[in-house]
mmCIF file of C-alpha atoms and ligand atoms in Angstrom:
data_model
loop_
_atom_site.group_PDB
_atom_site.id
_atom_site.type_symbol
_atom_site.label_atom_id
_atom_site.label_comp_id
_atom_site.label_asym_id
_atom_site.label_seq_id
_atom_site.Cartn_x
_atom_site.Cartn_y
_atom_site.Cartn_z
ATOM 1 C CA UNK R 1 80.827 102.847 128.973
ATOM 2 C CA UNK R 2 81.515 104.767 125.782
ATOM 3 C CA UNK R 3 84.223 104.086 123.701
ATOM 4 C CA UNK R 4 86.231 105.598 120.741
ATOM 5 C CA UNK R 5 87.836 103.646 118.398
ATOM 6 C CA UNK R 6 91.922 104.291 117.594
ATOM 7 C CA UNK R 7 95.179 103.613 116.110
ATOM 8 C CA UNK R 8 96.404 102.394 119.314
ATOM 9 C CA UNK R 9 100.760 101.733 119.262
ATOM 10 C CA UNK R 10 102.119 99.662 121.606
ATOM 11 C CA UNK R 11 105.889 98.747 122.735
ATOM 12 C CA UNK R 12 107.526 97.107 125.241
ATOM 13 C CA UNK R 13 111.583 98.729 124.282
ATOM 14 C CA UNK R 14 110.333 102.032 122.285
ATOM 15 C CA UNK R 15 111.865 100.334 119.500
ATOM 16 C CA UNK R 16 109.525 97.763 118.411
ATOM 17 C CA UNK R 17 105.955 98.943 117.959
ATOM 18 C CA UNK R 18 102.905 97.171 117.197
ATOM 19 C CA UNK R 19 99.907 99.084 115.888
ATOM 20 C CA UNK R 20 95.889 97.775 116.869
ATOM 21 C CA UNK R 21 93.092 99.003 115.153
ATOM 22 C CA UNK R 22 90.495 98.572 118.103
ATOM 23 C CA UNK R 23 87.349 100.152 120.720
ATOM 24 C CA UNK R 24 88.904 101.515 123.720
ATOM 25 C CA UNK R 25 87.017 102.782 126.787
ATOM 26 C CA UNK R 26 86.720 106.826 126.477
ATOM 27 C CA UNK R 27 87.918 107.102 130.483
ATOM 28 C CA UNK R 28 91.254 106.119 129.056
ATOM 29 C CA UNK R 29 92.026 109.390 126.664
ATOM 30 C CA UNK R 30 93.955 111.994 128.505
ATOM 31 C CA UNK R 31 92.526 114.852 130.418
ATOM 32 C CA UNK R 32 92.453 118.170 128.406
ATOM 33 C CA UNK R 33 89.905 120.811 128.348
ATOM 34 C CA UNK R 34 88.100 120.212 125.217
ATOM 35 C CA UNK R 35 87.192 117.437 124.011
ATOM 36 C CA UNK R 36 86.674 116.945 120.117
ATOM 37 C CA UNK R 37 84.585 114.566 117.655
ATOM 38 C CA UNK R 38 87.291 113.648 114.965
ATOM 39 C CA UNK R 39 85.890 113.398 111.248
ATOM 40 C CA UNK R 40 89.305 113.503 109.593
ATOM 41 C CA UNK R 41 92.921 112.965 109.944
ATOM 42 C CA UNK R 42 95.503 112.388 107.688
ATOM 43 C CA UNK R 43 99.228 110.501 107.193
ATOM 44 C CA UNK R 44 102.103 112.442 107.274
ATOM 45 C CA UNK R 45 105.620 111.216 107.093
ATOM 46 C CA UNK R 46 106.499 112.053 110.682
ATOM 47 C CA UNK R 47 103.107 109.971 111.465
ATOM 48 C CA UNK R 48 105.072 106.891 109.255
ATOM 49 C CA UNK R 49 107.866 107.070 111.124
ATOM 50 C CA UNK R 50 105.872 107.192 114.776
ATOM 51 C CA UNK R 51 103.629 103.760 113.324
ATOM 52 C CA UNK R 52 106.723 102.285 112.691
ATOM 53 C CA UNK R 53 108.861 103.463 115.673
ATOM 54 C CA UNK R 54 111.362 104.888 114.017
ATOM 55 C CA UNK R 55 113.571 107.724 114.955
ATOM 56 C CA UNK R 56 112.036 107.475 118.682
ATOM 57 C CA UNK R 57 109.716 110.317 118.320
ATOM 58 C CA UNK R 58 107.205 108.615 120.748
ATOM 59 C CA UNK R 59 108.123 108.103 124.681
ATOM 60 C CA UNK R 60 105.258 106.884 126.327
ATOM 61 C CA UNK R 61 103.148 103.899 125.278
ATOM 62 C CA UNK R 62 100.309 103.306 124.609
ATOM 63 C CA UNK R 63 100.194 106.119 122.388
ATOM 64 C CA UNK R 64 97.619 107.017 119.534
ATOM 65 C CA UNK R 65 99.499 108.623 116.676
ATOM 66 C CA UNK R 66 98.193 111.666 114.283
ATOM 67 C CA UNK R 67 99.798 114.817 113.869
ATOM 68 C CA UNK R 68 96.797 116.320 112.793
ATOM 69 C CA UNK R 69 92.887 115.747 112.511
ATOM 70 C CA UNK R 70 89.485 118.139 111.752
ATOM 71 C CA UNK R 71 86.375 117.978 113.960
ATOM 72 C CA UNK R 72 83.838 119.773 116.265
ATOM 73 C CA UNK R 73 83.867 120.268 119.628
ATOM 74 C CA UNK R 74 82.332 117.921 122.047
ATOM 75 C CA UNK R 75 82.881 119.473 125.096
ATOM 76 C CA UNK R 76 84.894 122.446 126.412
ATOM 77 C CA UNK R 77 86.263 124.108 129.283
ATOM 78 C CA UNK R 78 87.705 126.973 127.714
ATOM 79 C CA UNK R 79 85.721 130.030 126.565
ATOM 80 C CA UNK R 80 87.291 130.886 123.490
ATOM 81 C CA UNK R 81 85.245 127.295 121.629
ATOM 82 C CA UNK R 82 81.772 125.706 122.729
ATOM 83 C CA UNK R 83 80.109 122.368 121.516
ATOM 84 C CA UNK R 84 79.642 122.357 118.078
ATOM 85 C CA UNK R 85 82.735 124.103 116.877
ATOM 86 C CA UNK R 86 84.054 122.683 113.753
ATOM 87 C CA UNK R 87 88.095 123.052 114.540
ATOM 88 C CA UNK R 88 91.278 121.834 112.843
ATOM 89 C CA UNK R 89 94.354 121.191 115.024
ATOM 90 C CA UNK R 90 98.189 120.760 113.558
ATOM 91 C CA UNK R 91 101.024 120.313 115.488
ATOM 92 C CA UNK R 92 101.902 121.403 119.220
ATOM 93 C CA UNK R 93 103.802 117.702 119.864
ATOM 94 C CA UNK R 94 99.932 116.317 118.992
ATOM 95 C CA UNK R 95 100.237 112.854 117.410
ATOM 96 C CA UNK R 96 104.017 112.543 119.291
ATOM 97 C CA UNK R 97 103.909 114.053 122.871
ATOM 98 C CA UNK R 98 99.788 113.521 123.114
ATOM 99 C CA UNK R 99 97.639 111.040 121.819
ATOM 100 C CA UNK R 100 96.879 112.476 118.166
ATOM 101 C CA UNK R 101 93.847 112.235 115.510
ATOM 102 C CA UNK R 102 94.119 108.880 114.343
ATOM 103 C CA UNK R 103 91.133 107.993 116.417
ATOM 104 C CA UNK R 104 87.306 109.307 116.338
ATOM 105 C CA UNK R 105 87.585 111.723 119.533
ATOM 106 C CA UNK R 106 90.682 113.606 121.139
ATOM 107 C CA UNK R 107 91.302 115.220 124.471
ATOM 108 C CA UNK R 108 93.378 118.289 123.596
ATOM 109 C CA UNK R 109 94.356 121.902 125.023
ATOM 110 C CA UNK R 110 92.169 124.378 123.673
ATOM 111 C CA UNK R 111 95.530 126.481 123.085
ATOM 112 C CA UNK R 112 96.601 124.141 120.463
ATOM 113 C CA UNK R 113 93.148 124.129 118.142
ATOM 114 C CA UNK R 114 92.344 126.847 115.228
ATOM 115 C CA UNK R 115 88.958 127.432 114.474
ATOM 116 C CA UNK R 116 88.179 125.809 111.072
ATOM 117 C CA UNK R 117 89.109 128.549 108.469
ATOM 118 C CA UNK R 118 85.492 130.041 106.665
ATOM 119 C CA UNK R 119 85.001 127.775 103.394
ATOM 120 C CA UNK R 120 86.661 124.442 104.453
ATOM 121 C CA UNK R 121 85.259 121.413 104.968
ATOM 122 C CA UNK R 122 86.967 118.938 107.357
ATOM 123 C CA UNK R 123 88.431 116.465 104.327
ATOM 124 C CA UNK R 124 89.600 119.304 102.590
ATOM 125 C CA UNK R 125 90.989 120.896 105.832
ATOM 126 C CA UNK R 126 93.060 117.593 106.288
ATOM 127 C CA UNK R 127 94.124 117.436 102.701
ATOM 128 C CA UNK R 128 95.957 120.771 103.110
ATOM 129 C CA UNK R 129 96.724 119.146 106.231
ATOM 130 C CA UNK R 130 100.027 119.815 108.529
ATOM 131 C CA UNK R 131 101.924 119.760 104.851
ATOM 132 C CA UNK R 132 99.899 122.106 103.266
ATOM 133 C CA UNK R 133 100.320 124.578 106.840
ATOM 134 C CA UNK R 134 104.398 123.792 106.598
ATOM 135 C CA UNK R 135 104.131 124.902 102.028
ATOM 136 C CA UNK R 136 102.095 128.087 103.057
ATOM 137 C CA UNK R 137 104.661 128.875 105.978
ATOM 138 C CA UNK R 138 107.598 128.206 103.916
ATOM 139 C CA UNK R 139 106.436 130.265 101.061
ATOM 140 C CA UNK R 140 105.689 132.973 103.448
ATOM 141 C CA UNK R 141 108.926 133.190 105.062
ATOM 142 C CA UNK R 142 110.666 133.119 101.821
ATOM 143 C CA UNK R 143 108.564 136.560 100.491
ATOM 144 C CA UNK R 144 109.535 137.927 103.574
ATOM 145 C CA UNK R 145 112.960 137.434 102.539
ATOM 146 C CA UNK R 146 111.876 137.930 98.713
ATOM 147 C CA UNK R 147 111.923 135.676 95.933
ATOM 148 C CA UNK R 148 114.151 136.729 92.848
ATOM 149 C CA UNK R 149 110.921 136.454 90.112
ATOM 150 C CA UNK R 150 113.744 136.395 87.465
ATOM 151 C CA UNK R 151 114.657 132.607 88.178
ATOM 152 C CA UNK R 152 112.276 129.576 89.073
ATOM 153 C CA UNK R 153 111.488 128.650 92.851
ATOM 154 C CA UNK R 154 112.646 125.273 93.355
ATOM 155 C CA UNK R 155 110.516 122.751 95.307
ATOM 156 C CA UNK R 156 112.231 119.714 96.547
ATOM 157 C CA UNK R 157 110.509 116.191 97.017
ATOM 158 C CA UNK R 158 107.903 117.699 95.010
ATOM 159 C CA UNK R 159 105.933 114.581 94.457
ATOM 160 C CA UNK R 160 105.165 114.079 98.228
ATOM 161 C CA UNK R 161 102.770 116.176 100.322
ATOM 162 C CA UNK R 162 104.686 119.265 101.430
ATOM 163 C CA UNK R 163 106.330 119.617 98.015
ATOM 164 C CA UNK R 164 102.779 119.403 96.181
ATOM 165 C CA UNK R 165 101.191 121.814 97.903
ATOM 166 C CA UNK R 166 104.090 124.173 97.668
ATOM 167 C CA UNK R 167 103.933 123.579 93.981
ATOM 168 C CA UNK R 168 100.520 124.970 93.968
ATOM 169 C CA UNK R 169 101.045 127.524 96.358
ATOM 170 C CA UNK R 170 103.992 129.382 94.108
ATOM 171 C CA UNK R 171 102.347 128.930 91.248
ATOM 172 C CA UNK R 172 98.839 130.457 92.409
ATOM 173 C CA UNK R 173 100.686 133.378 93.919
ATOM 174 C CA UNK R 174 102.399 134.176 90.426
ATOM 175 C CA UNK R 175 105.984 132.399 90.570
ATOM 176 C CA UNK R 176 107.452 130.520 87.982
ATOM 177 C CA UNK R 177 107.906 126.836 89.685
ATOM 178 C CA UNK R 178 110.616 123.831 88.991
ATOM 179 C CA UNK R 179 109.651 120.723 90.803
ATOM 180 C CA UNK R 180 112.187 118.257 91.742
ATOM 181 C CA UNK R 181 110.930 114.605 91.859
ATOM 182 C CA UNK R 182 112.455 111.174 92.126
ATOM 183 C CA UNK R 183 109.685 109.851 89.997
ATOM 184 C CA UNK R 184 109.517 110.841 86.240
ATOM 185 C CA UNK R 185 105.632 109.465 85.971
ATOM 186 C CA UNK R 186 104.432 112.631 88.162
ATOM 187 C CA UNK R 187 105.858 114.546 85.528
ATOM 188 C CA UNK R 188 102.506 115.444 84.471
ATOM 189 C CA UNK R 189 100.504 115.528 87.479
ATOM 190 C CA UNK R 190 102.851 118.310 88.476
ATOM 191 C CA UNK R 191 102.964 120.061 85.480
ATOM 192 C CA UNK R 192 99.143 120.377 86.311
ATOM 193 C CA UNK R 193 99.815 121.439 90.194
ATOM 194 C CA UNK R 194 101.391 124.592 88.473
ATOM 195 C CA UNK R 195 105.030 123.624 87.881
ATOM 196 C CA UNK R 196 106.589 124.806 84.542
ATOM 197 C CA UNK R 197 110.079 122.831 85.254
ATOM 198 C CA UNK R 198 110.803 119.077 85.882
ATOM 199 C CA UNK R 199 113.875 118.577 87.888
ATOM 200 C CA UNK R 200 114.987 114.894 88.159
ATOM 201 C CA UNK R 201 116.018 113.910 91.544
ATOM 202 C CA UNK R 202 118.834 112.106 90.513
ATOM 203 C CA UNK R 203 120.593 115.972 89.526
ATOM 204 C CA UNK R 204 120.654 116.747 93.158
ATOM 205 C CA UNK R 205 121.186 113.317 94.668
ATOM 206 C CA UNK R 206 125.120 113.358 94.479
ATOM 207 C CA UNK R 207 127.650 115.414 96.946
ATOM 208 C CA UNK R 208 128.148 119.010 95.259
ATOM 209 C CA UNK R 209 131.755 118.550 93.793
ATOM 210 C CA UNK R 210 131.862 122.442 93.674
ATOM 211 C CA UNK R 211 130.829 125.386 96.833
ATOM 212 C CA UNK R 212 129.140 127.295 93.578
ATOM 213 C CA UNK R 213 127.664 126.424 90.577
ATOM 214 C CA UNK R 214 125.608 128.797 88.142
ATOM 215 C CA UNK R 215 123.002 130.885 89.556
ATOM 216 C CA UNK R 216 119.443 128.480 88.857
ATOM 217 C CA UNK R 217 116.956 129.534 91.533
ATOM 218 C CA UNK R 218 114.821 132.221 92.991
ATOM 219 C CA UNK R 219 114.025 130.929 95.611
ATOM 220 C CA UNK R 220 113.595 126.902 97.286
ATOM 221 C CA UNK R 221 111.019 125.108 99.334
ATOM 222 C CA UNK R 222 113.164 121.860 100.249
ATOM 223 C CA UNK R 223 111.387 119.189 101.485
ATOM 224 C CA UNK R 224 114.548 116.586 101.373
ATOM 225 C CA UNK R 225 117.461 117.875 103.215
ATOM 226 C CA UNK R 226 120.658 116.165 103.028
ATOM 227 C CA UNK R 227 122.445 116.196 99.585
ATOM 228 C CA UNK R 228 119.901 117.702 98.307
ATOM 229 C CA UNK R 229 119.703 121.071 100.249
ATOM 230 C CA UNK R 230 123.429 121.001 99.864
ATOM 231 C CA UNK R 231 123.288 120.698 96.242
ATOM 232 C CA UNK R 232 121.082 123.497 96.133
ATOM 233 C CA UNK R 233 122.973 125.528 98.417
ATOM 234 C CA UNK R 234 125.309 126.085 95.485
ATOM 235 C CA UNK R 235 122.670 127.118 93.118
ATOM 236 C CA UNK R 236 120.734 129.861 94.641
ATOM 237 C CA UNK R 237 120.810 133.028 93.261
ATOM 238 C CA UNK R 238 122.419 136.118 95.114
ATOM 239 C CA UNK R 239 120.509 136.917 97.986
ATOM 240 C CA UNK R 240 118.345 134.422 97.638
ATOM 241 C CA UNK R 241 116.339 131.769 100.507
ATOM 242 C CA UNK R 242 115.987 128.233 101.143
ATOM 243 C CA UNK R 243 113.203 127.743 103.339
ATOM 244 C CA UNK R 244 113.973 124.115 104.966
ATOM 245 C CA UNK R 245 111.309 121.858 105.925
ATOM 246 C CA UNK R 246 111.974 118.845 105.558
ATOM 247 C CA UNK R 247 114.192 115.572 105.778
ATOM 248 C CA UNK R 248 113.411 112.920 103.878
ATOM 249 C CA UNK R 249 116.633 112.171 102.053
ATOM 250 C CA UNK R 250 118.180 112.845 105.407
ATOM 251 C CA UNK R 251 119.345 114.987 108.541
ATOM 252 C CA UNK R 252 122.783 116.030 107.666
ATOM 253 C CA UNK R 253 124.405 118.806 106.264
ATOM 254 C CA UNK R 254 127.447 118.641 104.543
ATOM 255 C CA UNK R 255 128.351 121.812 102.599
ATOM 256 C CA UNK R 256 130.716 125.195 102.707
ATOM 257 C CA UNK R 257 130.487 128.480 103.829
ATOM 258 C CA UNK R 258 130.531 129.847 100.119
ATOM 259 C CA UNK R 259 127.052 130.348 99.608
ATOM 260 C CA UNK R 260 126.719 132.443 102.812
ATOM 261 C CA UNK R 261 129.351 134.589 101.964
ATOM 262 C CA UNK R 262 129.453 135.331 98.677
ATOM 263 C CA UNK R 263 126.062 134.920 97.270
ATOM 264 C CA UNK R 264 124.582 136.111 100.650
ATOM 265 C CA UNK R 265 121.834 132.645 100.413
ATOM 266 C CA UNK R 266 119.975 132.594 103.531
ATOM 267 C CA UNK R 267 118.269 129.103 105.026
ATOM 268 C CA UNK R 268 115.061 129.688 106.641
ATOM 269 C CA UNK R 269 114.236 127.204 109.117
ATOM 270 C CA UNK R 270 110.388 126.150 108.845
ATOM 271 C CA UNK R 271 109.053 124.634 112.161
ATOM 272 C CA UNK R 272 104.489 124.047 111.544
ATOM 273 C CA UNK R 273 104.409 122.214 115.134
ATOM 274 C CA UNK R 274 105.593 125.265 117.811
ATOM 275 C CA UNK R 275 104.799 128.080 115.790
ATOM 276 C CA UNK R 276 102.537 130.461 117.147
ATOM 277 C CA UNK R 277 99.157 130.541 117.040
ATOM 278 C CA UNK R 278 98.799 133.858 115.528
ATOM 279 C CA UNK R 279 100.886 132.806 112.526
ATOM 280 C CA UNK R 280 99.133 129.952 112.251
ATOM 281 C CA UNK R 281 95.857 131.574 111.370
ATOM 282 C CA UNK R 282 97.697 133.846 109.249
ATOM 283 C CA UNK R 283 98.808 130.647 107.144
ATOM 284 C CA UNK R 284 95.196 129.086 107.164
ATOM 285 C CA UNK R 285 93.856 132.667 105.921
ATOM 286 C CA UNK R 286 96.249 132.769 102.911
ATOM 287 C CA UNK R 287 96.026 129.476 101.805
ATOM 288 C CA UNK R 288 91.913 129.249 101.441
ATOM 289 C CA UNK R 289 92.503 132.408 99.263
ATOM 290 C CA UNK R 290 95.158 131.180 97.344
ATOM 291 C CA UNK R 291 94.257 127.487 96.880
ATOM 292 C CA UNK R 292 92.676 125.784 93.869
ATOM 293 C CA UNK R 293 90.228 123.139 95.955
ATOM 294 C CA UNK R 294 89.711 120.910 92.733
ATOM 295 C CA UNK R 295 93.774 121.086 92.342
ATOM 296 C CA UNK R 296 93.832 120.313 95.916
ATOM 297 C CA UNK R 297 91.126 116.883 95.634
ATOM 298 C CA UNK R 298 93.142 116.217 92.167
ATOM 299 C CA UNK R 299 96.765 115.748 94.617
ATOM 300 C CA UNK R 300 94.496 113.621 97.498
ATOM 301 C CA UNK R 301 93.458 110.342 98.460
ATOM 302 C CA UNK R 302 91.117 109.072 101.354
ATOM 303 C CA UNK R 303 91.846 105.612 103.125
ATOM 304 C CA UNK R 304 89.928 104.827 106.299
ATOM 305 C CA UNK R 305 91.737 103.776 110.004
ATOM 306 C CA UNK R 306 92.270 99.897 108.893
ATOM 307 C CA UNK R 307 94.662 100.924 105.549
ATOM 308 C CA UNK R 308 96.706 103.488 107.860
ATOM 309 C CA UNK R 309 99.600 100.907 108.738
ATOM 310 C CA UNK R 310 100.350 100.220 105.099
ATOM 311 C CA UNK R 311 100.291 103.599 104.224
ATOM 312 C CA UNK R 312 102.727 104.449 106.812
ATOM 313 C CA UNK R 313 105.177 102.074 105.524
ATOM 314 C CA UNK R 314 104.551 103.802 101.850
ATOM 315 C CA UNK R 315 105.585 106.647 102.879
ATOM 316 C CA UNK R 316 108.392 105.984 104.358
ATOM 317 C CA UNK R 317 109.104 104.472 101.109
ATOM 318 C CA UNK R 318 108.103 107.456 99.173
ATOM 319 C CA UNK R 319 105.513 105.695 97.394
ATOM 320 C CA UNK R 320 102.765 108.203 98.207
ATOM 321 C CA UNK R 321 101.779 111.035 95.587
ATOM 322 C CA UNK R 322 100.009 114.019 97.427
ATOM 323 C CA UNK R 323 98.152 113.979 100.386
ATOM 324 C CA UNK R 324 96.727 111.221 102.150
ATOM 325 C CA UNK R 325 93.345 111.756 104.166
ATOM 326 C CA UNK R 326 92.072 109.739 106.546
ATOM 327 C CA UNK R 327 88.549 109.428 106.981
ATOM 328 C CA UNK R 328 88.242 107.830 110.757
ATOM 329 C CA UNK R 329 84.877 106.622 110.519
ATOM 330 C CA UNK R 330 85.253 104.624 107.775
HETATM 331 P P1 NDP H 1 105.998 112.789 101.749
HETATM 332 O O1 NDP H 1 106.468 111.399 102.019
HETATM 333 O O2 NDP H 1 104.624 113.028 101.308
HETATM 334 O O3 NDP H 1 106.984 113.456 100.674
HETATM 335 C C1 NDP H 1 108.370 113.385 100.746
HETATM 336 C C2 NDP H 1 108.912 113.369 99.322
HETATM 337 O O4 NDP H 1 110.332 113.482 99.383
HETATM 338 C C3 NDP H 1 108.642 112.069 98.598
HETATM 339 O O5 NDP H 1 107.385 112.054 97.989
HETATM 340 C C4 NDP H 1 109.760 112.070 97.585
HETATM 341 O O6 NDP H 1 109.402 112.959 96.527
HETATM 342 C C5 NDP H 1 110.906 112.727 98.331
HETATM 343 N N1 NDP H 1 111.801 111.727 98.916
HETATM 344 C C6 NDP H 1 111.472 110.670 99.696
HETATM 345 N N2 NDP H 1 112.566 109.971 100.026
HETATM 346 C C7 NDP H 1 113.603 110.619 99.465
HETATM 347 C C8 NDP H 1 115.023 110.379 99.427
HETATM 348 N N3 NDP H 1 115.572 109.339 100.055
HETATM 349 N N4 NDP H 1 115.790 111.260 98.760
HETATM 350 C C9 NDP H 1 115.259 112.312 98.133
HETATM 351 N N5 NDP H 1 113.919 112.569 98.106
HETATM 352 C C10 NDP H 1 113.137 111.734 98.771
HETATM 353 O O7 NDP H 1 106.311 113.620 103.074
HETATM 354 P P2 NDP H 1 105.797 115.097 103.439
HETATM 355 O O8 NDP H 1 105.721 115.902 102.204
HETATM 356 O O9 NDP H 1 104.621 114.983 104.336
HETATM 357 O O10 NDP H 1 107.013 115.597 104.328
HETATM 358 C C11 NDP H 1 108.261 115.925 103.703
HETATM 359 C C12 NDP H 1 109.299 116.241 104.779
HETATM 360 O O11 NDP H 1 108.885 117.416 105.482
HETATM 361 C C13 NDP H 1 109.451 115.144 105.829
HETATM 362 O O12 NDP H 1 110.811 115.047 106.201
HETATM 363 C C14 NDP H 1 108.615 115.654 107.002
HETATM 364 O O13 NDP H 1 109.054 115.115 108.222
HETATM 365 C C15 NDP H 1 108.865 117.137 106.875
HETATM 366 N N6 NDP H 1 107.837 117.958 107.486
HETATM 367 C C16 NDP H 1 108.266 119.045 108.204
HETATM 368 C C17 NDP H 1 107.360 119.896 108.766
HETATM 369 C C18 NDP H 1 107.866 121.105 109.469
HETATM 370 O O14 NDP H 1 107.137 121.721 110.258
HETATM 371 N N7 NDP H 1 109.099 121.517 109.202
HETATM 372 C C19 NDP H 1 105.927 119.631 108.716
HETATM 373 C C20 NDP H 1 105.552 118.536 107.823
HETATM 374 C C21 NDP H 1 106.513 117.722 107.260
HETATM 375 P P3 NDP H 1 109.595 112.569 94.982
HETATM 376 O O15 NDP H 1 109.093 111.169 94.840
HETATM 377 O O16 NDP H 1 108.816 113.580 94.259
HETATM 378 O O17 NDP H 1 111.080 112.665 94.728
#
């Protein structure tokens, strides 16, 4: 009987999870219409919070977790790929909803697969990664809104995956770029992604004790959410966008109308997992043009299936710089 071998969760209550590194019989995946190899996944920190049950992202058990993953095509049912395809898949519930790509083959609906984008290999594919899709949607949305070029776009959480990329991404399309980290030893390592502006954490940590401050930014990639988006709610420029993608100092909101009103700051809200396909290969197109792929390696690390559990729990601790690849067949 062929088997594949996974990151297999388990729970009896949803809340407690156990992970198990382990061969399973391929009769158990789920029935899609194509069927793909897996060469590389990654760990993102939705995937840390799914290893370690939090937030109860994941309703059925078992489940294999991994937002994302790179491969080729096995088998397919659906004209629009055929065996051999090299593919790269992000989002669409994958890794939450549907058994995901921390595993060495995937069952998965050929709807939710883009075809891997001309000049990307599969590691490299996973070190841009659902992050790097979420930094090149973000920055996209926000020159659709424009970006005042007279101030600095802020990134937020710069030292983890979404922020890095983002760092890079501004910077390679010509924007001057303050990065806001909790960790002053990344100071260089960002300085080298492209940033020009270190922003300790610490600035943006506290409730706002005003609805406006000075003017500071051009524009905002925020990875954090929480006090931090509502500290820098008060210092966007006039007509100026936050393009909000993340949570990892938290889910709440606390802030005024002020902003809205009388600076005319607009919050973009940046979803990578339903957006449409379409979009989707937009934001692959634009980031192999505007990448650096040695700045890219220089911001990633590759672990193989049996270090995945620790990693999960260092991110969740933001301990992880960059971008975390995960090469399955290790
Ligand atoms: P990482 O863990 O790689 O990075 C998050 C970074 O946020 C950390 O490196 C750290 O940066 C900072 N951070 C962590 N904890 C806190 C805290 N308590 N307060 C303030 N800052 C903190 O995660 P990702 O970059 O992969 O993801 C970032 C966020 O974006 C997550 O909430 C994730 O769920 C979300 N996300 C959303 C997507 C979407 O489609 N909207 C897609 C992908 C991710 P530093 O050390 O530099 O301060």
């Amino acid at each position: 009987m062929p088997t594949f071998r996974a990151l297999m969760l388990e729970s009896d209550d949803g809340r407690t999870v156990k992970a198990r590194i382990d061969n399973f019989e391929e009769t158990e995946l789920r029935e899609n219409n194509v069927v793909v190899d897996i060469s590389h996944s990654t760990i993102n920190y939705k995937d840390g919070m799914v290893v370690k049950g939090i937030g109860r992202l994941v309703r059925n058990y078992p489940h294999v977790p991994g937002i994302d993953f790179a491969g080729v095509v096995r088998t397919s049912e659906d004209d629009r790929y055929r065996t051999g395809d090299p593919v790269v898949l992000t989002g669409w519930r994958v890794g939450e909803a549907h058994w995901g790509g921390l595993s060495t083959v995937a069952s998965v609906d050929a709807d939710w697969l883009v075809p891997m984008p001309t000049g990307l290999s599969p590691a490299r594919a996973m070190a841009v990664g659902t992050a790097g899709l979420t930094s090149m949607l973000a920055v996209l949305a926000l020159e659709l809104a424009q970006i005042d070029r007279s101030k600095p776009v802020l990134v937020t959480g710069a030292g983890g995956g979404v922020g890095g990329v983002a760092v890079q991404l501004l910077a390679a399309a010509g924007y001057e770029v303050a990065a806001s980290t909790g960790r002053a030893e990344l100071a260089e390592y960002l300085k080298d992604l492209g940033a020009t502006e270190i922003v300790d954490r610490s600035e943006l940590e506290e409730a706002p004790t005003r609805p406006l401050s000075g003017e500071r930014w051009g524009g905002c990639v925020d990875a954090v959410g929480g006090t931090t988006l509502a500290n820098v709610l008060t210092e966007m420029g006039y007509g100026t966008s936050i393009a909000a993608c993340g949570l990892a100092g938290g889910s709440g909101l606390v802030t005024t109308v002020l902003p809205f009103l009388l600076r005319g700051v607009n919050i973009l809200g940046i979803d990578s997992v339903m957006c449409p396909t379409e979009t989707r290969v937009a934001a692959w197109t634009r980031l192999v043009e505007l990448l650096d792929f040695d700045q890219l390696d220089s911001m990633s690390s590759m672990i193989s299936l049996d270090e995945v559990p620790a990693a999960a729990e260092a991110i969740l601790a933001g301990q992880i710089r960059g971008r975390t690849v995960v090469d399955v067949h290790a």
